[in-house]
Coordinates of C-alpha atoms in Angstrom, one line a residue:
A275 CA -5.5 -11.0 16.0
Y276 CA -6.9 -13.4 18.6
H277 CA -3.4 -14.1 20.0
V278 CA -2.6 -10.4 20.3
V279 CA -5.9 -9.4 21.8
T280 CA -5.6 -12.2 24.5
H281 CA -1.9 -11.6 25.2
E282 CA -0.2 -8.3 24.3
L283 CA -3.4 -6.3 24.6
A284 CA -5.0 -8.3 27.4
A285 CA -4.6 -5.4 29.9
E286 CA -6.3 -3.0 27.5
V287 CA -9.2 -5.4 27.0
E288 CA -9.6 -5.7 30.8
T289 CA -9.7 -1.9 31.1
L290 CA -12.6 -1.9 28.6
V291 CA -14.4 -4.6 30.5
R292 CA -14.2 -2.4 33.7
Y293 CA -15.5 0.6 31.8
A294 CA -18.4 -1.4 30.3
A295 CA -19.2 -3.0 33.6
R296 CA -19.3 0.4 35.3
I297 CA -21.7 1.7 32.7
A298 CA -23.9 -1.4 32.9
R299 CA -24.2 -1.1 36.7
E300 CA -25.4 2.5 36.4
D301 CA -27.9 1.7 33.6
V302 CA -30.7 -0.4 34.8
A303 CA -31.7 -1.4 31.2
V304 CA -28.4 -3.1 30.6
R305 CA -27.4 -4.1 34.1
D306 CA -27.4 -7.9 33.6
H307 CA -24.1 -8.5 31.7
A308 CA -21.4 -10.5 33.3
P309 CA -17.7 -9.5 33.0
W310 CA -16.9 -12.7 31.1
A311 CA -19.6 -11.9 28.5
L312 CA -18.4 -8.3 28.2
R313 CA -14.8 -9.6 27.7
T314 CA -15.8 -12.2 25.1
A315 CA -17.9 -9.6 23.2
L316 CA -15.1 -7.1 23.2
R317 CA -12.6 -9.5 21.9
E318 CA -14.9 -10.8 19.2
L319 CA -15.8 -7.3 18.0
L320 CA -12.2 -5.9 18.3
V321 CA -10.8 -8.5 16.0
R322 CA -13.4 -7.6 13.4
V323 CA -12.9 -3.8 13.2
P324 CA -11.9 -3.3 9.5
V325 CA -10.4 0.2 9.7
Y326 CA -7.0 1.2 10.9
R327 CA -7.8 4.2 13.1
P328 CA -11.5 4.4 14.1
Y329 CA -11.0 7.4 16.4
P330 CA -14.2 9.2 17.2
A331 CA -14.4 13.0 17.0
R332 CA -15.8 14.8 20.0
D333 CA -18.5 16.5 18.0
A334 CA -19.1 13.8 15.5
G335 CA -21.9 11.9 17.4
A336 CA -22.2 8.2 16.6
A337 CA -19.3 6.5 14.7
P338 CA -19.9 5.3 11.1
E339 CA -21.8 2.0 10.9
D340 CA -18.9 0.2 9.2
V341 CA -16.5 0.7 12.1
V342 CA -18.3 -2.2 13.9
S343 CA -20.6 -3.6 11.2
A344 CA -23.8 -5.5 11.8
Q345 CA -22.2 -8.5 10.1
A346 CA -19.3 -8.3 12.6
A347 CA -21.9 -8.2 15.5
E348 CA -23.7 -11.3 14.0
E349 CA -20.4 -13.2 13.8
A350 CA -19.4 -12.2 17.3
S351 CA -22.8 -13.3 18.6
A352 CA -22.4 -16.7 17.1
V353 CA -19.6 -17.4 19.6
F354 CA -22.1 -17.4 22.5
T355 CA -24.1 -20.6 23.1
V356 CA -27.0 -19.0 24.9
P357 CA -28.9 -16.4 22.8
E358 CA -29.6 -14.2 25.9
E359 CA -25.8 -14.0 26.6
A360 CA -25.2 -12.9 23.0
E361 CA -27.1 -9.7 23.7
T362 CA -23.9 -8.5 25.3
V363 CA -22.5 -8.0 21.8
A364 CA -25.3 -5.6 21.0
L365 CA -24.5 -3.5 24.1
V366 CA -20.7 -3.4 23.4
R367 CA -21.4 -2.4 19.8
E368 CA -23.7 0.4 20.8
L369 CA -21.2 1.7 23.2
A370 CA -18.4 1.5 20.7
L371 CA -20.5 3.4 18.1
G372 CA -21.6 6.0 20.5
R373 CA -25.3 5.1 20.3
R374 CA -25.9 4.5 23.9
G375 CA -25.6 7.1 26.6
D376 CA -23.5 10.3 26.9
G377 CA -21.1 11.7 29.4
P378 CA -17.5 11.0 30.5
A379 CA -17.8 7.3 31.1
Y380 CA -19.3 6.7 27.6
E381 CA -16.8 8.9 25.9
A382 CA -13.9 7.2 27.7
F383 CA -15.2 3.8 26.5
R384 CA -15.4 4.9 22.9
T385 CA -12.0 6.5 22.9
R386 CA -10.4 3.5 24.6
F387 CA -12.1 1.1 22.2
A388 CA -10.8 3.0 19.2
Q389 CA -7.3 3.1 20.6
T390 CA -7.3 -0.6 21.4
A391 CA -8.7 -1.4 17.9
S392 CA -5.9 0.6 16.3
A393 CA -3.2 -1.0 18.4
L394 CA -4.7 -4.5 17.6
R395 CA -4.7 -3.9 13.9
A396 CA -1.1 -2.6 14.0
K397 CA 0.3 -5.4 16.1
S398 CA -1.7 -8.2 14.6
V399 CA -1.7 -7.2 10.9
E400 CA 1.2 -5.0 9.9
D401 CA 3.6 -6.2 12.6
L402 CA 2.8 -9.9 12.5
A403 CA 0.5 -11.1 9.7
F404 CA 2.4 -9.1 7.0
Y405 CA 5.6 -11.0 8.0
R406 CA 3.9 -14.4 8.0
Y407 CA 1.7 -14.2 4.9
V408 CA 4.2 -13.6 2.1
P409 CA 2.9 -14.8 -1.3
L410 CA 3.5 -11.3 -2.7
L411 CA 5.4 -8.9 -0.5
S412 CA 4.5 -5.8 -2.6
V413 CA 0.9 -5.8 -1.2
N414 CA 2.1 -6.3 2.5
E415 CA 2.0 -2.5 3.2
V416 CA 0.2 -0.3 5.7
G417 CA -3.1 0.4 4.0
G418 CA -2.8 -2.6 1.6
D419 CA -4.8 -5.8 1.6
P420 CA -2.9 -9.0 0.7
G421 CA -6.3 -10.6 0.1
A422 CA -7.0 -8.2 -2.8
P423 CA -3.6 -7.5 -4.4
A424 CA -4.9 -5.7 -7.4
L425 CA -7.8 -3.4 -8.5
A426 CA -9.6 -3.4 -11.8
P427 CA -9.5 0.0 -13.6
D428 CA -13.2 0.6 -13.0
V429 CA -12.8 0.0 -9.3
F430 CA -9.8 2.4 -9.2
H431 CA -11.9 5.1 -11.1
A432 CA -14.8 4.6 -8.7
Y433 CA -12.5 5.1 -5.8
C434 CA -11.0 8.3 -7.3
G435 CA -14.4 9.7 -8.0
R436 CA -15.5 9.1 -4.4
V437 CA -12.3 10.7 -3.1
Q438 CA -12.8 13.8 -5.3
R439 CA -16.4 14.1 -4.2
D440 CA -16.0 13.4 -0.4
W441 CA -12.4 14.0 0.5
P442 CA -10.7 16.1 -2.2
L443 CA -8.0 17.3 0.3
T444 CA -7.2 14.0 1.8
G445 CA -3.5 13.0 1.9
T446 CA -2.3 10.3 -0.4
V447 CA 1.0 8.4 0.1
L448 CA 3.1 5.7 -1.5
S449 CA 6.0 5.7 1.0
T450 CA 6.3 6.9 4.6
H451 CA 8.7 6.8 7.6
D452 CA 6.9 3.5 8.5
T453 CA 7.0 1.8 5.1
K454 CA 7.9 -1.9 5.1
R455 CA 9.4 -1.5 1.6
S456 CA 9.5 1.7 -0.4
A457 CA 7.1 2.2 -3.3
D458 CA 9.8 1.5 -5.9
V459 CA 10.8 -1.7 -4.2
R460 CA 7.2 -2.8 -4.2
A461 CA 6.8 -1.8 -7.8
A462 CA 9.6 -4.2 -8.8
I463 CA 8.3 -7.0 -6.7
A464 CA 4.8 -6.6 -8.2
V465 CA 6.2 -7.5 -11.6
L466 CA 6.9 -11.0 -10.4
S467 CA 3.1 -11.6 -10.2
E468 CA 3.1 -11.2 -14.0
V469 CA 5.9 -13.7 -14.7
P470 CA 5.2 -16.6 -12.3
E471 CA 6.8 -19.3 -14.5
R472 CA 10.1 -17.3 -14.8
W473 CA 10.1 -16.5 -11.1
G474 CA 9.3 -20.1 -10.2
A475 CA 12.2 -21.4 -12.3
F476 CA 14.6 -19.0 -10.6
L477 CA 13.4 -20.0 -7.1
A478 CA 13.9 -23.7 -7.9
E479 CA 17.4 -22.9 -9.1
A480 CA 18.2 -20.9 -6.0
A481 CA 16.7 -23.4 -3.6
A482 CA 18.9 -26.2 -5.1
A483 CA 22.1 -24.1 -5.0
C484 CA 21.6 -22.4 -1.6
P485 CA 18.7 -23.7 0.6
A486 CA 17.2 -21.2 3.0
P487 CA 17.0 -22.0 6.7
D488 CA 13.2 -22.6 6.0
P489 CA 10.9 -22.2 3.0
H490 CA 9.0 -19.3 4.5
L491 CA 12.2 -17.2 4.8
G492 CA 13.4 -18.3 1.3
W493 CA 10.2 -17.2 -0.3
A494 CA 10.3 -13.8 1.4
A495 CA 14.0 -13.2 1.1
W496 CA 14.3 -13.7 -2.7
Q497 CA 11.3 -11.4 -3.3
L498 CA 12.9 -8.7 -1.1
A499 CA 16.3 -9.1 -2.8
F500 CA 14.7 -8.8 -6.2
G501 CA 12.8 -5.6 -5.3
F502 CA 15.8 -4.2 -3.5
G503 CA 18.1 -4.8 -6.5
S504 CA 21.3 -4.6 -4.5
T505 CA 23.7 -7.1 -2.9
D506 CA 24.3 -4.9 0.2
A507 CA 24.3 -7.7 2.8
E508 CA 24.2 -5.3 5.7
R509 CA 21.0 -3.6 4.6
L510 CA 19.3 -6.7 3.2
G511 CA 20.4 -8.8 6.1
G512 CA 19.1 -6.3 8.6
A513 CA 15.7 -6.2 7.0
L514 CA 15.4 -10.0 6.9
L515 CA 16.5 -10.3 10.5
K516 CA 13.8 -7.9 11.5
H517 CA 11.4 -9.9 9.2
V518 CA 12.0 -13.2 11.0
R519 CA 11.8 -11.6 14.5
E520 CA 8.5 -9.9 13.6
A521 CA 7.1 -13.1 12.1
G522 CA 7.9 -14.9 15.4
L523 CA 7.9 -18.3 13.8
R524 CA 11.5 -19.4 14.7
T525 CA 12.8 -16.4 16.6
S526 CA 11.4 -13.2 18.0
W527 CA 12.3 -9.9 19.7
T528 CA 11.8 -11.4 23.2
E529 CA 12.9 -15.0 22.6
Q530 CA 15.8 -14.9 20.2
D531 CA 17.2 -18.0 18.6
G532 CA 20.8 -17.1 18.1
A533 CA 21.6 -20.3 16.0
Y534 CA 18.7 -19.7 13.6
E535 CA 19.6 -16.0 13.2
E536 CA 23.1 -16.9 12.4
E537 CA 21.8 -19.3 9.7
V538 CA 19.8 -16.3 8.3
R539 CA 22.9 -14.2 8.1
R540 CA 24.9 -16.9 6.3
F541 CA 22.0 -17.5 3.9
V542 CA 21.8 -13.8 3.0
A543 CA 25.6 -13.7 2.4
A544 CA 25.8 -16.8 0.3
G545 CA 22.4 -16.5 -1.5
P546 CA 20.9 -13.1 -2.4
C547 CA 24.2 -11.3 -1.8
G548 CA 26.5 -14.1 -3.1
A549 CA 28.3 -13.8 -6.4
A550 CA 26.6 -16.6 -8.2
L551 CA 23.0 -16.3 -7.2
G552 CA 23.1 -12.6 -6.6
G553 CA 24.4 -12.2 -10.1
R554 CA 21.8 -14.4 -11.6
L555 CA 19.1 -12.4 -9.7
A556 CA 20.5 -9.2 -11.1
E557 CA 20.3 -10.7 -14.6
L558 CA 16.7 -11.5 -14.1
R559 CA 16.0 -8.0 -12.8
A560 CA 17.7 -6.5 -15.9
E561 CA 15.5 -8.7 -18.1
L562 CA 12.4 -7.4 -16.4
A563 CA 13.6 -3.8 -16.1
P564 CA 11.2 -2.3 -18.7
Y565 CA 8.2 -3.6 -16.7
I566 CA 9.7 -2.4 -13.4
R567 CA 10.1 1.0 -15.1
A568 CA 6.4 1.0 -16.1
N569 CA 5.3 0.3 -12.5
V570 CA 7.7 2.9 -11.0
L571 CA 6.7 5.7 -13.3
G572 CA 3.1 4.8 -13.6
G573 CA 2.6 4.5 -9.8
A574 CA 4.3 7.8 -9.3
L575 CA 2.2 9.7 -11.9
L576 CA -1.0 8.2 -10.6
H577 CA -0.1 9.3 -7.0
L578 CA 0.7 12.8 -8.1
T579 CA -2.4 13.5 -10.3
M580 CA -5.2 11.4 -8.7
P581 CA -7.7 13.2 -6.3
G582 CA -6.2 14.1 -3.0
V583 CA -3.0 15.8 -1.9
P584 CA 0.1 13.8 -2.6
D585 CA 2.6 13.4 0.3
V586 CA 6.0 12.9 -1.3
Y587 CA 8.2 11.3 1.3
Q588 CA 11.8 12.4 1.5
G589 CA 13.9 11.0 -1.3
T590 CA 11.0 9.5 -3.2
E591 CA 10.9 12.3 -5.8
T592 CA 13.6 10.1 -7.5
E593 CA 13.8 6.3 -7.5
S594 CA 14.1 5.2 -3.9
R595 CA 14.9 1.6 -2.9
T596 CA 14.6 1.4 0.8
L597 CA 13.6 -1.3 3.2
V598 CA 11.9 -1.4 6.6
D599 CA 13.0 1.0 9.3
P600 CA 15.6 2.1 10.1
D601 CA 16.7 1.6 6.5
N602 CA 13.9 3.8 5.2
R603 CA 15.1 6.7 7.3
R604 CA 18.5 7.1 5.5
T605 CA 19.6 10.5 4.4
P606 CA 18.0 11.0 0.9
P607 CA 20.2 12.0 -2.0
D608 CA 20.5 15.7 -2.9
V609 CA 18.9 15.9 -6.4
R610 CA 19.0 19.7 -6.9
D611 CA 22.0 19.6 -9.3
T612 CA 20.4 16.8 -11.3
L613 CA 17.1 18.7 -11.5
R614 CA 18.8 21.8 -12.7
S615 CA 20.6 19.8 -15.4
L616 CA 17.3 18.2 -16.5
D617 CA 15.6 21.6 -16.5
G618 CA 18.4 22.8 -18.7
G619 CA 17.4 20.4 -21.4
R620 CA 19.5 17.3 -20.7
A621 CA 17.6 14.0 -21.2
P622 CA 17.3 11.7 -18.2
R623 CA 20.0 9.0 -18.2
D624 CA 18.3 6.4 -16.1
L625 CA 15.2 5.5 -14.2
P626 CA 16.0 7.7 -11.1
E627 CA 16.3 10.7 -13.4
E628 CA 13.2 9.8 -15.3
K629 CA 11.2 9.6 -12.1
L630 CA 12.7 12.9 -10.9
A631 CA 11.7 14.7 -14.2
L632 CA 8.2 13.3 -14.1
T633 CA 7.7 14.2 -10.4
A634 CA 8.9 17.7 -11.0
A635 CA 6.6 18.2 -14.0
A636 CA 3.6 16.9 -12.1
L637 CA 4.2 19.0 -9.0
R638 CA 4.9 22.1 -11.0
L639 CA 1.6 21.5 -12.9
R640 CA -0.2 21.2 -9.6
R641 CA 1.2 24.5 -8.5
E642 CA 0.4 26.3 -11.8
R643 CA -3.1 24.8 -12.2
P644 CA -4.6 24.4 -8.8
D645 CA -8.0 24.5 -10.4
C646 CA -7.3 21.1 -11.9
F647 CA -6.5 19.4 -8.6
G648 CA -8.3 21.2 -5.8
E649 CA -11.7 20.9 -4.1
D650 CA -13.6 22.1 -7.2
A651 CA -11.7 20.0 -9.7
S652 CA -13.3 17.2 -11.6
Y653 CA -12.2 13.7 -12.3
A654 CA -13.3 11.7 -15.4
P655 CA -12.1 8.2 -16.5
L656 CA -10.9 7.9 -20.1
P657 CA -11.2 4.4 -21.5
A658 CA -9.0 3.1 -24.3
S659 CA -10.4 1.0 -27.1
G660 CA -8.8 -2.1 -28.7
P661 CA -7.5 -5.5 -27.8
A662 CA -5.1 -4.2 -25.1
A663 CA -7.4 -1.5 -23.7
S664 CA -7.2 -3.0 -20.2
H665 CA -3.5 -2.2 -20.1
C666 CA -4.1 1.5 -20.4
L667 CA -5.3 3.4 -17.4
A668 CA -6.2 7.1 -18.1
F669 CA -8.2 9.9 -16.6
V670 CA -8.8 13.6 -17.1
R671 CA -8.7 16.3 -14.4
S672 CA -11.0 19.3 -15.1
D673 CA -10.8 18.9 -18.8
H674 CA -7.3 20.2 -19.0
V675 CA -4.9 17.7 -17.5
L676 CA -4.7 14.1 -18.7
T677 CA -2.8 11.2 -17.1
A678 CA -2.2 7.9 -18.9
V679 CA -0.2 5.0 -17.7
T680 CA 0.6 1.4 -18.8
R681 CA -0.5 -1.3 -16.4
L682 CA 0.6 -5.0 -16.4
A683 CA 3.4 -4.2 -18.9
A684 CA 4.9 -7.7 -18.8
R685 CA 1.6 -9.2 -19.7
L686 CA 1.1 -6.6 -22.4
A687 CA 4.5 -7.5 -24.0
E688 CA 3.7 -11.2 -23.7
G689 CA 0.4 -10.6 -25.6
G690 CA 2.1 -8.9 -28.5
G691 CA 1.9 -5.2 -27.4
W692 CA -0.8 -2.7 -28.1
N693 CA -2.0 -4.2 -31.3
G694 CA -3.8 -1.1 -32.5
T695 CA -5.3 -0.1 -29.2
V696 CA -6.3 3.6 -29.2
L697 CA -6.8 6.3 -26.6
T698 CA -9.2 8.9 -27.8
L699 CA -8.3 12.2 -26.2
P700 CA -11.0 14.8 -25.3
P701 CA -11.3 17.7 -27.8
G702 CA -8.3 20.0 -28.1
R703 CA -4.6 19.8 -28.6
W704 CA -2.6 18.0 -25.8
R705 CA 1.0 18.7 -25.1
E706 CA 3.4 16.6 -23.1
A707 CA 4.2 18.1 -19.7
V708 CA 7.6 16.5 -19.1
R709 CA 10.2 18.9 -20.3
E710 CA 12.2 16.7 -22.6
R711 CA 9.0 15.7 -24.5
S712 CA 7.3 19.1 -24.4
D713 CA 7.4 19.4 -28.2
E714 CA 5.1 16.4 -28.6
V715 CA 1.5 17.3 -29.3
H716 CA -1.5 14.9 -29.6
E717 CA -5.1 15.2 -30.6
G718 CA -8.0 12.9 -31.4
G719 CA -7.5 9.2 -31.4
V720 CA -3.9 8.4 -30.5
P721 CA -2.5 4.8 -30.9
C722 CA -1.2 3.7 -27.5
A723 CA 1.9 2.5 -29.2
D724 CA 2.6 6.1 -30.1
L725 CA 1.4 7.6 -26.9
F726 CA 3.8 5.4 -24.9
A727 CA 6.6 5.2 -27.4
T728 CA 9.2 6.9 -25.2
A729 CA 7.8 6.4 -21.7
P730 CA 5.2 4.0 -20.2
A731 CA 3.5 7.0 -18.4
T732 CA 2.5 10.3 -19.8
L733 CA 1.2 13.6 -18.5
L734 CA -0.6 15.8 -21.0
I735 CA -1.8 19.4 -20.8
R736 CA -4.5 20.9 -23.0
T737 CA -3.1 23.9 -24.8
D738 CA -6.3 25.4 -26.4

């Protein structure tokens, strides 16, 4: 962030310095602030803005406290040697939050600060850090936090409760036109975090047989290849070439190293897309397919039934394995004939068709029962009981729609399965919403082994 704010965004920072200096000259109470102090305070506060788009509304008054927190101001002040000079941080913070003054100059500063903070986060985090920090690529996504790659169920439930209370009509997304890796690619990569020994053994084998141009690229490339699940060298190679240019460690968009980039192309062709290692990677992916399936279907169902309004990006109603743009803007498949066939009673033949059937069932339910998903709907966590209770995530919407999914399926299998874990349903009879399982009815305490016998994610409707 410091590199970006002092290089690519240096001109934007200087504009803010001029705005702040002009305000200071006209306000006798804050006149004694030098341009260098304003510049330092701006840089230190900008790199600490935690939100992606802190744009102020014209009629919203002061911005929320956490846009530029007191802790951020304290950390920024510590950069100054002289305490009196550190007072500049307080001025800049008040201007950014809209707490000092009114009029065109103050509004211009607030707007420009928000725009610069947004650009800084995009350029320094998603367009740079996400390509350099690659322990687990599935969490390197816009809106994600690589420092917190997973949420405990109680944290997820608390978040959903807050969304339903405060922003019931907010949009929710898993994939967009700007996705680094589609949700289903990320769902597959996430499984690797559950099997570190198996993944480590494969990486050691791959590194010995086909060394990458550098370890950083190798670590990212094999994850991406696993999630992608294809040996299409043109698509995978294009994504990895963009990866190394964005990372800017050995080559970049403005200073390209042709020899290194050719090494990358050769590595992709011989390694992830080669017959030997590509085949071995495909074998590993097939072995882990049940757990990938659990992540794909579980993630889709949570997205479609949690509080908020789900935005289903083109092509993601079925399994979608796409990479960074322009790959994620490919023409999506036409699934209308497949959906008609599934509606006619044919069982899904593979994961793409399973996801399509589940998506259709959830979206139709939202259309038929808006009272269970709208502004006046309710959200209630539903805990399981038993030795594997933490592997079941469930909730009820407005007492009539129930979502239950399997989490950390690989760890669940490693631990011996459900082992008598039970999900006690609310009163009533609950029918499966997905068409091919619509004759299944549950009530009372249901063993998770039975609830998830045919699919790792289930959507139930109360019928009485």
